[in-house]
Amino acid sequence: QVQVVESGGGLVQPGGSLRLSCAASGNILSTDIVGWYRQVPGKQRELVAEIIPGGVINYGDSVKGRFTISGDNAKNTVYLQMNSLKPEDTAVYYCNHRRYGLGPAFGTWGQGTQVTVSS
């Protein structure tokens, strides 16, 4: 089973930027849907962005135009570039990969990385 590890979280001021990385222990970009999700206490985990084999990309409505997901096959890494960050972007961000046709609950999750947007 291919594991994923997130990194790049931290504290940033409103309007700032961060880049999260999801490093996989094997090649997943050619076979799996790889997505970023986020969760705040008391709320369900929500989709931020996902990249599907073949290049299709989906974004959550709240991040469209501000966040960009990309993948590097050579490094087995998926990135989430987050710009124009808002306090409501504060959450634990998780990376998930799953086979096409399965829901994220049937995939593999990373341990998460905290993003805090605050002045």
Short mmCIF file of C-alpha atoms in Angstrom, two decimals:
data_model
loop_
_atom_site.label_atom_id
_atom_site.label_comp_id
_atom_site.label_asym_id
_atom_site.label_seq_id
_atom_site.Cartn_x
_atom_site.Cartn_y
_atom_site.Cartn_z
CA GLN A 1 0.00 0.00 0.00
CA VAL A 2 1.39 3.36 -1.03
CA GLN A 3 1.62 5.79 1.87
CA VAL A 4 1.42 9.57 1.62
CA VAL A 5 2.96 12.22 3.85
CA GLU A 6 1.87 15.86 3.89
CA SER A 7 4.12 18.81 4.65
CA GLY A 8 4.21 22.57 4.24
CA GLY A 9 1.56 23.71 6.68
CA GLY A 10 2.04 26.56 9.09
CA LEU A 11 0.89 29.97 10.20
CA VAL A 12 0.32 32.63 7.55
CA GLN A 13 -1.33 36.03 7.51
CA PRO A 14 -4.54 36.68 5.56
CA GLY A 15 -3.71 37.30 1.92
CA GLY A 16 -0.57 35.21 2.14
CA SER A 17 0.44 32.00 0.40
CA LEU A 18 1.53 28.49 1.30
CA ARG A 19 2.46 25.44 -0.72
CA LEU A 20 1.57 22.03 0.64
CA SER A 21 3.27 18.86 -0.53
CA CYS A 22 1.95 15.31 -0.56
CA ALA A 23 4.83 12.88 -1.01
CA ALA A 24 3.93 9.32 -1.95
CA SER A 25 6.02 6.23 -1.33
CA GLY A 26 5.25 5.00 -4.84
CA ASN A 27 3.85 6.02 -8.18
CA ILE A 28 0.21 6.99 -7.75
CA LEU A 29 -0.37 9.83 -10.18
CA SER A 30 -0.73 7.53 -13.19
CA THR A 31 -3.25 5.22 -11.54
CA ASP A 32 -5.04 6.99 -8.68
CA ILE A 33 -7.14 10.01 -7.95
CA VAL A 34 -5.09 12.17 -5.60
CA GLY A 35 -6.89 14.79 -3.61
CA TRP A 36 -6.47 17.38 -0.91
CA TYR A 37 -9.16 17.61 1.75
CA ARG A 38 -9.50 19.78 4.82
CA GLN A 39 -11.28 19.50 8.11
CA VAL A 40 -12.08 21.79 11.01
CA PRO A 41 -13.34 20.53 14.37
CA GLY A 42 -17.03 19.72 14.33
CA LYS A 43 -17.32 19.70 10.55
CA GLN A 44 -17.04 17.04 7.89
CA ARG A 45 -13.90 16.70 5.85
CA GLU A 46 -14.36 18.58 2.58
CA LEU A 47 -12.76 18.36 -0.83
CA VAL A 48 -10.28 21.11 -1.62
CA ALA A 49 -8.90 19.85 -4.92
CA GLU A 50 -8.26 16.59 -6.72
CA ILE A 51 -6.37 15.46 -9.77
CA ILE A 52 -7.56 12.49 -11.80
CA PRO A 53 -5.42 10.34 -14.12
CA GLY A 54 -5.62 11.93 -17.54
CA GLY A 55 -5.34 15.42 -16.14
CA VAL A 56 -8.86 16.27 -15.00
CA ILE A 57 -8.82 18.61 -12.00
CA ASN A 58 -11.66 19.48 -9.65
CA TYR A 59 -11.75 22.22 -7.02
CA GLY A 60 -14.04 22.93 -4.14
CA ASP A 61 -16.15 26.02 -4.73
CA SER A 62 -14.59 27.95 -1.87
CA VAL A 63 -11.05 27.71 -3.27
CA LYS A 64 -11.60 28.14 -7.00
CA GLY A 65 -9.35 30.82 -8.41
CA ARG A 66 -7.10 30.84 -5.32
CA PHE A 67 -5.70 27.30 -5.02
CA THR A 68 -3.91 25.22 -7.62
CA ILE A 69 -3.22 21.50 -7.49
CA SER A 70 -0.40 19.98 -9.50
CA GLY A 71 1.56 16.78 -9.68
CA ASP A 72 5.15 15.77 -10.32
CA ASN A 73 5.36 12.19 -11.56
CA ALA A 74 9.13 12.04 -11.22
CA LYS A 75 8.94 12.95 -7.54
CA ASN A 76 5.67 11.08 -6.78
CA THR A 77 4.48 14.32 -5.21
CA VAL A 78 1.29 16.36 -5.44
CA TYR A 79 1.33 20.01 -4.52
CA LEU A 80 -1.35 22.42 -3.40
CA GLN A 81 -0.47 26.04 -4.01
CA MET A 82 -2.67 28.22 -1.84
CA ASN A 83 -2.84 31.94 -2.56
CA SER A 84 -4.96 34.77 -1.16
CA LEU A 85 -5.49 32.79 2.00
CA LYS A 86 -8.40 33.66 4.25
CA PRO A 87 -9.03 32.92 7.93
CA GLU A 88 -11.73 30.46 6.87
CA ASP A 89 -9.06 28.39 5.13
CA THR A 90 -7.75 27.45 8.57
CA ALA A 91 -7.98 23.66 8.87
CA VAL A 92 -6.03 20.44 8.93
CA TYR A 93 -5.26 19.54 5.33
CA TYR A 94 -5.11 15.90 4.35
CA CYS A 95 -3.87 14.13 1.25
CA ASN A 96 -5.77 11.12 -0.04
CA HIS A 97 -5.24 8.73 -2.91
CA ARG A 98 -7.67 6.12 -4.19
CA ARG A 99 -8.31 4.00 -7.22
CA TYR A 100 -10.60 5.48 -9.82
CA GLY A 101 -14.20 4.56 -9.07
CA LEU A 102 -13.77 4.45 -5.32
CA GLY A 103 -14.71 7.11 -2.83
CA PRO A 104 -12.11 8.77 -0.62
CA ALA A 105 -13.21 6.69 2.35
CA PHE A 106 -11.75 3.68 0.55
CA GLY A 107 -8.45 5.40 -0.11
CA THR A 108 -5.32 6.04 1.88
CA TRP A 109 -5.00 9.16 4.02
CA GLY A 110 -1.96 10.99 5.24
CA GLN A 111 -1.56 12.25 8.79
CA GLY A 112 -2.53 15.82 7.91
CA THR A 113 -0.82 19.18 8.16
CA GLN A 114 -2.19 22.20 10.02
CA VAL A 115 -2.78 25.45 8.16
CA THR A 116 -3.62 28.50 10.24
CA VAL A 117 -4.51 31.81 8.61
CA SER A 118 -4.46 34.57 11.17
CA SER A 119 -3.09 38.04 11.75
#
